[in-house]
Short mmCIF file of C-alpha atoms in Angstrom, two decimals:
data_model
loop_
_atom_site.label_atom_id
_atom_site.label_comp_id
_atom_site.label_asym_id
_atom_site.label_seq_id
_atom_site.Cartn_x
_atom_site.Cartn_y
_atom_site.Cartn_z
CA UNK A 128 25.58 -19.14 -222.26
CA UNK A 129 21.78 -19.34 -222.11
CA UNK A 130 19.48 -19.40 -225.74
CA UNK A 131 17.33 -17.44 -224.79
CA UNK A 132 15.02 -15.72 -222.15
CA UNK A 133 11.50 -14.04 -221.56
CA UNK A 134 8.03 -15.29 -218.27
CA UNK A 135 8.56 -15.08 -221.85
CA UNK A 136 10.51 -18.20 -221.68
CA UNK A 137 7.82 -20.38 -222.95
CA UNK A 138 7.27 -23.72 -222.67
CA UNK A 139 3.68 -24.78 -223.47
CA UNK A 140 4.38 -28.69 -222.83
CA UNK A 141 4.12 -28.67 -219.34
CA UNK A 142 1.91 -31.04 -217.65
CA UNK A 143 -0.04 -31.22 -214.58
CA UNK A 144 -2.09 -34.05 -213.07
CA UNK A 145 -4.13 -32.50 -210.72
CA UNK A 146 -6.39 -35.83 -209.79
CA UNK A 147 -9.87 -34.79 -211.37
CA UNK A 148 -9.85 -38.21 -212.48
CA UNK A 149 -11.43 -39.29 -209.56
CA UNK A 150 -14.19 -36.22 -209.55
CA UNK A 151 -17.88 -37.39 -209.33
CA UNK A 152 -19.89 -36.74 -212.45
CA UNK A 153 -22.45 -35.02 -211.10
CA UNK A 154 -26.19 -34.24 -212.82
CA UNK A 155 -25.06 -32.06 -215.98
CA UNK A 156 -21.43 -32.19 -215.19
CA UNK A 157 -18.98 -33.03 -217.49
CA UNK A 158 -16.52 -35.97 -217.50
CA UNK A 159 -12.69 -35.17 -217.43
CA UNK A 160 -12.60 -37.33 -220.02
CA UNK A 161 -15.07 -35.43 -222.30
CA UNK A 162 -13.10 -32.22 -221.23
CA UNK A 163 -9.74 -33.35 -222.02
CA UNK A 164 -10.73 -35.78 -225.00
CA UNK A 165 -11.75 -32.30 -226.80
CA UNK A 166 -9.53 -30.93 -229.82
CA UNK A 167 -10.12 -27.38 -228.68
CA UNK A 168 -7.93 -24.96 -227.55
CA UNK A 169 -9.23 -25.35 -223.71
CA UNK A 170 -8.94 -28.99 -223.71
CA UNK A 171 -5.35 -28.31 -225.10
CA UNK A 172 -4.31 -26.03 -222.23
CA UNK A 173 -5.73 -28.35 -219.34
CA UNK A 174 -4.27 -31.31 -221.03
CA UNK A 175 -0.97 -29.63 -220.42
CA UNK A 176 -1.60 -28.36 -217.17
CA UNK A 177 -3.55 -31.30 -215.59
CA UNK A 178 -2.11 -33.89 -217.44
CA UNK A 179 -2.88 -36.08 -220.27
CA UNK A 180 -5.84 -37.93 -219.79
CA UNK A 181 -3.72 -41.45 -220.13
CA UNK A 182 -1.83 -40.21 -217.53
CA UNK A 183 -4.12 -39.75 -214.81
CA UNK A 184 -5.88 -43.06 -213.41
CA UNK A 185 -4.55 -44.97 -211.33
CA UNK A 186 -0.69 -44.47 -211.24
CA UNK A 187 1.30 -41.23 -210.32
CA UNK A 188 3.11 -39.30 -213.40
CA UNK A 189 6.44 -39.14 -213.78
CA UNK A 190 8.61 -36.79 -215.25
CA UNK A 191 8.78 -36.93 -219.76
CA UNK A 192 11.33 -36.18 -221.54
CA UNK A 193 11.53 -35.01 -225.37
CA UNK A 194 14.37 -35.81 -227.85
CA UNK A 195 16.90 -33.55 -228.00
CA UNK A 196 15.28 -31.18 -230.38
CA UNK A 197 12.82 -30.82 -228.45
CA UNK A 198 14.34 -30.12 -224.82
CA UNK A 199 16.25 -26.99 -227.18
CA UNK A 200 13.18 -25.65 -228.21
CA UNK A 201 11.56 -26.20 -224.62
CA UNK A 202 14.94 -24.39 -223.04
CA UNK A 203 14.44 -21.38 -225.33
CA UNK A 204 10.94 -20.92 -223.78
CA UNK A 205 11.53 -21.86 -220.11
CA UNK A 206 13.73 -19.13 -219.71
CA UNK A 207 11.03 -16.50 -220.77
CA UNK A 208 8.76 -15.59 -218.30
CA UNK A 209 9.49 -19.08 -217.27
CA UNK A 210 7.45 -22.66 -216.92
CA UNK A 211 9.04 -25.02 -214.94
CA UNK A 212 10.11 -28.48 -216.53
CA UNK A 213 7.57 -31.24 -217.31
CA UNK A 214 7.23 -33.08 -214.12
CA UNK A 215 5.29 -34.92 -211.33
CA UNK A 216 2.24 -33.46 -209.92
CA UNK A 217 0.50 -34.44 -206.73
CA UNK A 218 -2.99 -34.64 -206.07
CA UNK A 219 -4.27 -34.41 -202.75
CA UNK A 220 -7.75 -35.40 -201.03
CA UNK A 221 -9.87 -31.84 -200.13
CA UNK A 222 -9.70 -32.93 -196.59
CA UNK A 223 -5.67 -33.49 -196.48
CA UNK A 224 -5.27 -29.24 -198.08
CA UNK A 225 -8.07 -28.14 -195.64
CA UNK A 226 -7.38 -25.44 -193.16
CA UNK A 227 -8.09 -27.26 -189.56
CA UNK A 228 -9.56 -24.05 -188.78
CA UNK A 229 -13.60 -23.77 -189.04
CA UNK A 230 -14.39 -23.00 -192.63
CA UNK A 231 -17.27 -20.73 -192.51
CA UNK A 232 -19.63 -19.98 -195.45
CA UNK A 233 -18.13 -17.83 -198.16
CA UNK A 234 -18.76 -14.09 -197.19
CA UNK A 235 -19.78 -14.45 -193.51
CA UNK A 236 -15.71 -13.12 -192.05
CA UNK A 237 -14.52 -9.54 -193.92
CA UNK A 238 -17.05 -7.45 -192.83
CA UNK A 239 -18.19 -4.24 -194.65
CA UNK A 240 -14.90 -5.79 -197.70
CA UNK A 241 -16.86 -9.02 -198.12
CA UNK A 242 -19.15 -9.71 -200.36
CA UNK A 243 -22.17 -11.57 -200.22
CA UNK A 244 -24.26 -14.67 -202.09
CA UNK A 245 -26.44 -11.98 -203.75
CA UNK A 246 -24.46 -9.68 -204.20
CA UNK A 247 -24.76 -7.48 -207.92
CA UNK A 248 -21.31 -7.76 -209.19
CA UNK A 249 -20.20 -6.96 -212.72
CA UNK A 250 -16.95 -7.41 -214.12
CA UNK A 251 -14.68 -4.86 -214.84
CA UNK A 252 -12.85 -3.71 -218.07
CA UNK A 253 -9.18 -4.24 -216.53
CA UNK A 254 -7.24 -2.27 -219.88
CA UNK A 255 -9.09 0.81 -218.57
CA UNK A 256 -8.73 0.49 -214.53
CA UNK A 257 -4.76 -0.51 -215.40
CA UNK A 258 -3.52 2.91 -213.49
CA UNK A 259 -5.39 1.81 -210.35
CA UNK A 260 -4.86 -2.16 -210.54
CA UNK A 261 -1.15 -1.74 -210.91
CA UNK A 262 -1.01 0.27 -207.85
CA UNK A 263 -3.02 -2.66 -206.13
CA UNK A 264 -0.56 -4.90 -207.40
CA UNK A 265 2.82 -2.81 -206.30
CA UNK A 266 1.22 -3.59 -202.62
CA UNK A 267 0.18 -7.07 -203.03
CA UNK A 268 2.63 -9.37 -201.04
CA UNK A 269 4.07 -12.73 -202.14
CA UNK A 270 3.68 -12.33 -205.67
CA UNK A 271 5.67 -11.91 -209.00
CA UNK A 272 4.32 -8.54 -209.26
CA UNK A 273 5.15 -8.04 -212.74
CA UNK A 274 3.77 -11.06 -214.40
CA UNK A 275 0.69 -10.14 -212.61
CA UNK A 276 0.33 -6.43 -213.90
CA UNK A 277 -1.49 -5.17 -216.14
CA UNK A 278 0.87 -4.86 -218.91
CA UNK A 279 2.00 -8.63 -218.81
CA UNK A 280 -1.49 -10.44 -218.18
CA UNK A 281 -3.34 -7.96 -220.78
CA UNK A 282 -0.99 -9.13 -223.61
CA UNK A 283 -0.82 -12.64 -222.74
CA UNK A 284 -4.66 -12.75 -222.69
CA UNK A 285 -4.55 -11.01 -226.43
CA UNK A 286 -1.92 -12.59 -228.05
CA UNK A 287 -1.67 -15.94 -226.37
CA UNK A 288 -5.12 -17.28 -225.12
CA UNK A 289 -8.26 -17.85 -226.53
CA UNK A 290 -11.03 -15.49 -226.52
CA UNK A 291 -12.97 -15.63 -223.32
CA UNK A 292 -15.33 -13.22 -221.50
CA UNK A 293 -14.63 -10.83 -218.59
CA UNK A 294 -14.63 -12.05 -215.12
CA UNK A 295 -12.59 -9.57 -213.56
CA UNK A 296 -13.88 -7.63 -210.27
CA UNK A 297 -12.96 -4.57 -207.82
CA UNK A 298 -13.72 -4.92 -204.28
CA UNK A 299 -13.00 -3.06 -201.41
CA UNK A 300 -10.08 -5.17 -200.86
CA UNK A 301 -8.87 -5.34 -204.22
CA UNK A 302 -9.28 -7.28 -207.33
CA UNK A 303 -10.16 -10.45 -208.92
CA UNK A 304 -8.39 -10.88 -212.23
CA UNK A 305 -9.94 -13.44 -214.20
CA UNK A 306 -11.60 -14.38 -217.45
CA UNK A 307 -14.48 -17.07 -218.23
CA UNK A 308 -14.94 -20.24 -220.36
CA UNK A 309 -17.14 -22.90 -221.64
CA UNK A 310 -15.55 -25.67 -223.34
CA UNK A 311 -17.55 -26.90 -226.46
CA UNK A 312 -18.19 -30.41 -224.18
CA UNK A 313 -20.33 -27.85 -222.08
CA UNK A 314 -17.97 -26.91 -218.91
CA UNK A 315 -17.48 -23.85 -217.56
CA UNK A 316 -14.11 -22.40 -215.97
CA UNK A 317 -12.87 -19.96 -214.65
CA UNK A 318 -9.28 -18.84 -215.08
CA UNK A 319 -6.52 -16.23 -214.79
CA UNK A 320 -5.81 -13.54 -217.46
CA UNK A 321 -2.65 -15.47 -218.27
CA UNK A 322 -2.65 -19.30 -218.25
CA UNK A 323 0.42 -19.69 -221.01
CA UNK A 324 2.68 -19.96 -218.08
CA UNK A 325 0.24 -19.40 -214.99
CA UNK A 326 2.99 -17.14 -213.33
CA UNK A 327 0.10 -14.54 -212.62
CA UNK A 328 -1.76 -14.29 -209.67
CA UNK A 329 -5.35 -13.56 -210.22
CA UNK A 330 -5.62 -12.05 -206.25
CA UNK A 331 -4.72 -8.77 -206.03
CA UNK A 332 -4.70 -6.32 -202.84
CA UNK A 333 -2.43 -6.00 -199.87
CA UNK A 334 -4.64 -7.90 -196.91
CA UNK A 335 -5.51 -11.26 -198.59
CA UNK A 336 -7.72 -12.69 -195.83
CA UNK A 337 -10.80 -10.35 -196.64
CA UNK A 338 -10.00 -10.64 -200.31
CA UNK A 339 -10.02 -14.14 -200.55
CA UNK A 340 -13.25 -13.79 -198.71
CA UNK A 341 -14.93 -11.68 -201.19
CA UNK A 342 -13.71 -13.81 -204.55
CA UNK A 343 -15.23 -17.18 -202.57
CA UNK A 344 -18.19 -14.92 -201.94
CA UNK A 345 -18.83 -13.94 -205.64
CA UNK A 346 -17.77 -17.60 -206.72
CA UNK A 347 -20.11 -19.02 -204.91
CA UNK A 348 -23.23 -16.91 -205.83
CA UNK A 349 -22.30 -17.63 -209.78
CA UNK A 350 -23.50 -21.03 -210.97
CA UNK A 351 -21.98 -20.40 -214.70
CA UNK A 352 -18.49 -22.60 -213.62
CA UNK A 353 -17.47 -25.95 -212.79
CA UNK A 354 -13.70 -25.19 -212.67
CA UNK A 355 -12.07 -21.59 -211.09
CA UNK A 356 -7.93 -21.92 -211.11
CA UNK A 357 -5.63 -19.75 -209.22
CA UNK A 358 -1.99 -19.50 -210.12
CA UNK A 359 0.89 -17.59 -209.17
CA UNK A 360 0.37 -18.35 -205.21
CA UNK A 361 3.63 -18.68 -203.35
CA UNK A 362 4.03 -21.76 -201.80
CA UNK A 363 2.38 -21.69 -197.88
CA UNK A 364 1.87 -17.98 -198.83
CA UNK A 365 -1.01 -15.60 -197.52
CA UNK A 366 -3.03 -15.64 -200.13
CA UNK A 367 -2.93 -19.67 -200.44
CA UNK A 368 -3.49 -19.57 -196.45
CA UNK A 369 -6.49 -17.02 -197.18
CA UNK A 370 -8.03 -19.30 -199.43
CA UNK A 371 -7.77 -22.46 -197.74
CA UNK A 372 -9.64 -20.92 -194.72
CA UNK A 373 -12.09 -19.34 -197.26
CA UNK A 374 -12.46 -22.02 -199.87
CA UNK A 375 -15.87 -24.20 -198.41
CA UNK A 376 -15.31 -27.60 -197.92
CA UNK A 377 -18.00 -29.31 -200.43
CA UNK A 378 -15.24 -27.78 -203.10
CA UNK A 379 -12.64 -30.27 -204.36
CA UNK A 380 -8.85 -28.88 -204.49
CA UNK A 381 -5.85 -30.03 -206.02
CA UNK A 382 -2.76 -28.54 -206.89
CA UNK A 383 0.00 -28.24 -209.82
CA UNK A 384 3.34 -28.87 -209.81
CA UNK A 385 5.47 -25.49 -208.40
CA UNK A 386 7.15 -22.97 -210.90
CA UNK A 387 10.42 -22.12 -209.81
CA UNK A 388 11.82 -18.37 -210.76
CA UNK A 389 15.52 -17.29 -210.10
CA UNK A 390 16.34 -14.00 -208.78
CA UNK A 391 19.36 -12.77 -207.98
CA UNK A 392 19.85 -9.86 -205.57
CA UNK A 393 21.53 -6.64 -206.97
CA UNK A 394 22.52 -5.13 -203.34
CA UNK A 395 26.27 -3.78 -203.48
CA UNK A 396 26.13 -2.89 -206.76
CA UNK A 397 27.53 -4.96 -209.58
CA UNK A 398 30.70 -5.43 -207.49
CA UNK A 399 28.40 -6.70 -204.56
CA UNK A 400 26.54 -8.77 -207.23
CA UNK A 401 30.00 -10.45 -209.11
CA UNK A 402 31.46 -11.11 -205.31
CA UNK A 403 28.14 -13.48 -205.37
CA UNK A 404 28.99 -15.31 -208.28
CA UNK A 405 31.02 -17.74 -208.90
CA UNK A 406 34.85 -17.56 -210.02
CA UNK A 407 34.56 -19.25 -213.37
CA UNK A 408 31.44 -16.58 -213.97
CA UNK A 409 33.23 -13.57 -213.13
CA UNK A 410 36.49 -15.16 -214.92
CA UNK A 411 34.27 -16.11 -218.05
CA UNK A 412 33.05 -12.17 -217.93
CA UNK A 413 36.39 -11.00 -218.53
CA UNK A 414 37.62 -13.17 -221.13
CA UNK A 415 34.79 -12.26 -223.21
CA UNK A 416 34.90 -8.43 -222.14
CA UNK A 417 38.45 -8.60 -223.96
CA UNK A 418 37.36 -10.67 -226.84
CA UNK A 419 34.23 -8.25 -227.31
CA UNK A 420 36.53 -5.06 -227.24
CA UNK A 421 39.01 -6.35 -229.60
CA UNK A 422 36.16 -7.47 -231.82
CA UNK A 423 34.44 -3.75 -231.85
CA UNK A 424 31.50 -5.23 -230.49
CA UNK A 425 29.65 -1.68 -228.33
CA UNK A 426 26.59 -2.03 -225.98
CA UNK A 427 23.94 0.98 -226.45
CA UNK A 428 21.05 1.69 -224.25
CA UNK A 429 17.78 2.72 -224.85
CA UNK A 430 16.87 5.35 -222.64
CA UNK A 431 13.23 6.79 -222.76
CA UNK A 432 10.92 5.65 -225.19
CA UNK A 433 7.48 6.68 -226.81
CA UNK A 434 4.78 3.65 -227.92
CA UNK A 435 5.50 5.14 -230.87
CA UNK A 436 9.07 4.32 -230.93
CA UNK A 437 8.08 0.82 -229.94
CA UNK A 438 7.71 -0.08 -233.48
CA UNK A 439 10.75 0.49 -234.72
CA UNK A 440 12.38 -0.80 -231.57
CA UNK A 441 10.72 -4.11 -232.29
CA UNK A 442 11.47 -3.80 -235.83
CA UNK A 443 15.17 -3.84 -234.59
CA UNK A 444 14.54 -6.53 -232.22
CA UNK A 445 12.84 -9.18 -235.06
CA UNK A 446 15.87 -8.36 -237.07
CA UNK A 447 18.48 -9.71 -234.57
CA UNK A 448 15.68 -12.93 -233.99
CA UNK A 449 16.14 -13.50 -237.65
CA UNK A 450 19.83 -14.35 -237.53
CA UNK A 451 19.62 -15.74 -234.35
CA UNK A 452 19.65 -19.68 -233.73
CA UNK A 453 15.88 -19.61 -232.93
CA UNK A 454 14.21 -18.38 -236.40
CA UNK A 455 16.40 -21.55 -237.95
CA UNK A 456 14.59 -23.68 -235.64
CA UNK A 457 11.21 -22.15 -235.38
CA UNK A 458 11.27 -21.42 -231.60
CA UNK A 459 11.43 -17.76 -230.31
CA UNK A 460 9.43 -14.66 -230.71
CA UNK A 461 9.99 -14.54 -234.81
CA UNK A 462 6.56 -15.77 -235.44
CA UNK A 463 3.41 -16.15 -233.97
CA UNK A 464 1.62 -15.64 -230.60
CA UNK A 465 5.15 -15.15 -228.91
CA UNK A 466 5.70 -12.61 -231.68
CA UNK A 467 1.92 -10.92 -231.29
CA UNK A 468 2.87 -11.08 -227.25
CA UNK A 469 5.72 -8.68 -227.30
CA UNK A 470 4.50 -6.74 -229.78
CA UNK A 471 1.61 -5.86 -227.79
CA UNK A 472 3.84 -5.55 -224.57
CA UNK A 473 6.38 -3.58 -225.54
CA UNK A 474 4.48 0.16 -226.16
CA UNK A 475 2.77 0.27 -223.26
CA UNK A 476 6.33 -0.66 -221.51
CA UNK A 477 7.99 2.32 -223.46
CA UNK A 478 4.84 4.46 -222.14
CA UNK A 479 5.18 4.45 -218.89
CA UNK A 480 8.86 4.02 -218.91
CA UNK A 481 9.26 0.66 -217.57
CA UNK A 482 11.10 -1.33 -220.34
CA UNK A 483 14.95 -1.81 -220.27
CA UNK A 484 16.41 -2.42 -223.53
CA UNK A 485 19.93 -2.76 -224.98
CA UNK A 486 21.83 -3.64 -228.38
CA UNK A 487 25.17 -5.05 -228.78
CA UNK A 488 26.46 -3.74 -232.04
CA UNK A 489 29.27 -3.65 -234.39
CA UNK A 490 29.61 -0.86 -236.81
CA UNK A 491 25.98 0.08 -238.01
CA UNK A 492 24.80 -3.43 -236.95
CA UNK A 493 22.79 -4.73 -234.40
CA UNK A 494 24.19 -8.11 -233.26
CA UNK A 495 22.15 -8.89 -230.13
CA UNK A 496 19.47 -7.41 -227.48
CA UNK A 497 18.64 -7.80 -224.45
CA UNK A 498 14.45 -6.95 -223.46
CA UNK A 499 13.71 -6.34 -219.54
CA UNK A 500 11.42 -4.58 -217.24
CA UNK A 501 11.27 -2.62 -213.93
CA UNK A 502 7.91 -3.05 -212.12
CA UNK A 503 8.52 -0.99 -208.49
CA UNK A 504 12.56 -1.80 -207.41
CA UNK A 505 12.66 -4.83 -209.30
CA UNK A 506 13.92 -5.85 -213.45
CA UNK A 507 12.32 -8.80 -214.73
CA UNK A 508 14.12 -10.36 -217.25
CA UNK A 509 11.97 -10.90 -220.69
CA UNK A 510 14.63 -11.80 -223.71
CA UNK A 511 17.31 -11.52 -225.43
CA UNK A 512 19.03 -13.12 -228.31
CA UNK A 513 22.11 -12.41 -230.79
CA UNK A 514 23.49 -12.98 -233.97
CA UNK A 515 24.46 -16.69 -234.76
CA UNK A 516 27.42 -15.19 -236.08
CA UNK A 517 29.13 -13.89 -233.03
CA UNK A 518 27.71 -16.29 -230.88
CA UNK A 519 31.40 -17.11 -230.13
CA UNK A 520 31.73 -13.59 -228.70
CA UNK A 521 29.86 -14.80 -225.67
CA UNK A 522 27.35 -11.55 -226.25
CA UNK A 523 24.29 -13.15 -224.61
CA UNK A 524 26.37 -13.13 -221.03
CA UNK A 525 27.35 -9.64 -222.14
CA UNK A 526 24.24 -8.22 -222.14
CA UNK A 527 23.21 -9.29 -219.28
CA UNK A 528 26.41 -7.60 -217.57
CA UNK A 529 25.95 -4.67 -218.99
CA UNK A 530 22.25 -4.39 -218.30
CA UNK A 531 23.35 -5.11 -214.70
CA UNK A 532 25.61 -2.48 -214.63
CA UNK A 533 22.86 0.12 -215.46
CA UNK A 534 20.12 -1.30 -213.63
CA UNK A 535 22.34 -1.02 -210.80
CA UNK A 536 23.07 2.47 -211.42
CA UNK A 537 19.49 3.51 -211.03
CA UNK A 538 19.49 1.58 -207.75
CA UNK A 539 17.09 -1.20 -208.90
CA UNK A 540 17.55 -3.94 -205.82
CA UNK A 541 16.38 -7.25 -207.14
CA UNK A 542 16.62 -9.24 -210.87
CA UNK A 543 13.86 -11.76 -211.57
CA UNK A 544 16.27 -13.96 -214.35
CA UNK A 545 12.15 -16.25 -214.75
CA UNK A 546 11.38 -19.36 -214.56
CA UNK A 547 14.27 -22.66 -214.29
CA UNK A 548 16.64 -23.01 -216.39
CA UNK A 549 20.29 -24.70 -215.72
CA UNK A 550 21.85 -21.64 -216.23
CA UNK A 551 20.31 -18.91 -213.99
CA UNK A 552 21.79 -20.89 -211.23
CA UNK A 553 25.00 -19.26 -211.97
CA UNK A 554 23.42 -15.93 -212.21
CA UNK A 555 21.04 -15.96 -209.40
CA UNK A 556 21.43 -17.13 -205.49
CA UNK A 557 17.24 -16.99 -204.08
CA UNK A 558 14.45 -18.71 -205.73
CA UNK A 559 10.51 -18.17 -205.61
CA UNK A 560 8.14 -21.07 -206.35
CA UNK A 561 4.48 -20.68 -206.63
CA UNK A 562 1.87 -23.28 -207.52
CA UNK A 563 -1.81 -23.28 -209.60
CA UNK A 564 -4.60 -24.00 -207.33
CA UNK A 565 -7.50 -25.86 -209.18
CA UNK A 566 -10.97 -25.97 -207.28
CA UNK A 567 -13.30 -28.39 -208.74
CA UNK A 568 -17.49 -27.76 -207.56
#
């Protein structure tokens, strides 16, 4: 059964070599080298997404692996909100990504939406307009629309990143949903809310062709960045189209290795979602439905929730962590900015009714949980762990059936199990990959 699970599941090894190598160091620029070299937080974060600096000239990467320890811990994490595995990155020439349509300057196509060179645009406080970006988001196609709301990428940029200054905007097609840098070497980025896992996409609105206009319009009247990323783009999907045609051509691109997410669809009900599993699943199910029973292991739900009943919910939760496998091994969300992450997720989730939480208990003991939430139609799977105690019992696969069963119930359509892991093949039959998007000026 899986350790654990969260776009939560964390893994904050994985590297990217996006081919800056090769950049031009122009007047005032910075070298990769100097950028990378750096033992700063930044330089930390781009070392694992574009790749040790070792790593980049002259030969293509290839995939790492840790000891075994270490591919434990990283499972734990991959399974939260969900990183792919360390592996090979391509880099590709502008010219070879390039839309063979005519690029046209940045702001020219859009009409009355786009936004001009000199245009006055100040960024937005996003915590306060969260009402009316999630609404943008619930239309935005071809995203994870979760792990790009308000209540994901707000808490990631608390808890997990460093601080940074608002570069968020609200156009007439939508927003932009970003933060700015500058490393200590001198270079300025630009980057998405949430960069622990880059599942977020920082374009938001539901026609992407005048939206990417707009963002390469206000890009390209700012001279405070060398570096702008975009993650969370689906693979060949419109916004990626949108900004290929946008993007101008003197601007370098290159591109990350994809993140693949499981889903699984819930249509039919949970008898409609078992007939899509396997036979060994659904046989596995009911051995340890029997075992569970004779055991006097119960599931509870929590129904509705207050922020204020968030604390002691995550009181419970920590207390399960602490017997789990995880605390021994000091992976998990026990300690730290994982810890700090959900802590700051989980009222707002209660508020507005979105979070999906169950305990497995015996007697007046919690043994296990299981942490989700609904975002429109769909459950996106955050955590869960149990009791190292009972782990015989089989209780993580439990909870997941029996959080099935009730999102189900209140007709919920599609489960987003994160990013890969071994085992959400078994519970899942669809994937969705999206891929960062570096652009180097």
């Amino acid at each position: 059964m899986p350790r654990v699970d969260a776009d939560a599941d964390l893994d904050l090894r994985r590297d990217h070599d996006l081919g800056l190598a090769g950049h031009r160091r122009r007047g005032g620029d910075v070298a990769r080298h100097d950028l990378l070299d750096h033992p700063d937080p930044l330089a930390a974060r781009l070392r694992r997404h574009l790749g040790e600096p070792g790593e980049l000239a002259g030969r293509d990467p290839i995939a790492v692996h840790g000891t075994a320890r270490d591919q434990r811990a990283g499972e734990h994490h991959r399974n939260c909100t969900h990183v792919g595995s360390i592996a090979n990155s391509s880099h590709r020439a502008a010219r070879d990504r390039r839309s063979r349509s005519k690029i046209t300057r940045p702001g020219t196509r859009g009409g009355s939406s786009a936004l001009g060179y000199d245009a006055p645009v100040e960024p937005i406080d996003l915590a306060v307009a969260a009402d009316d970006f999630d609404q943008e988001v619930s239309v935005t196609p071809a995203i994870d629309r979760f792990c790009s709301s308000s209540i994901w990428i707000l808490a990631a940029a608390s808890a997990l990143m460093p601080p940074r200054a608002p570069a968020s905007y609200r156009g007439a097609s939508g927003y932009f949903a970003a933060m700015r840098g500058v490393h200590p070497a001198g270079f300025p980025y630009i980057e998405p809310l949430e960069l622990a896992w880059g599942l977020a996409s920082p374009l938001i609105g539901r026609d992407p062709a005048p939206l990417a206009e707009a963002v390469v319009a206000v890009l390209a009247a700012r001279r405070d960045w060398q570096l702008t990323i975009f993650t969370g783009l689906t693979l060949d999907g419109p916004q990626r189209r949108a900004l290929e045609r946008a993007l101008p051509a003197r601007w370098e691109r290159r591109t990350g290795t994809p993140t693949v997410r499981h889903v699984a669809s819930l249509d039919g009900g949970i008898d409609g979602f078992l007939a899509r599993r396997s036979r060994e699943l659904r046989k596995s199910l009911r051995k340890a439905l029997r075992a569970a029973a004779g055991a006097g292991v119960r599931f509870e739900s929590v129904g509705r929730a207050s922020a204020e009943d968030a604390v002691a919910l995550y009181a419970r939760i920590q207390a399960v962590e602490a017997a789990s496998w995880k605390a021994r091994e000091g992976v998990g969300i026990s300690s730290g900015p994982m810890r700090a992450f959900y802590e700051h997720m989980l009222p707002p989730l209660c508020a507005r009714g979105q979070q999906r939480l169950q305990f497995a208990r015996v007697g007046d003991r919690d043994i296990g949980y299981i942490l989700g939430a609904v975002f429109e139609d769909e459950y996106r799977g955050l955590q869960f762990s149990y009791d190292d105690q009972h782990a015989g019992l089989g209780i993580g696969g439990l909870l997941q059936y029996h959080q099935i069963l009730e999102l189900c119930a209140e007709g919920v359509t599609r489960y987003d199990l994160g990013t890969e892991m071994d085992y959400k093949r078994r519970w899942a039959e669809d994937v969705m990959e999206t891929e960062m998007l570096v652009v180097v000026r």
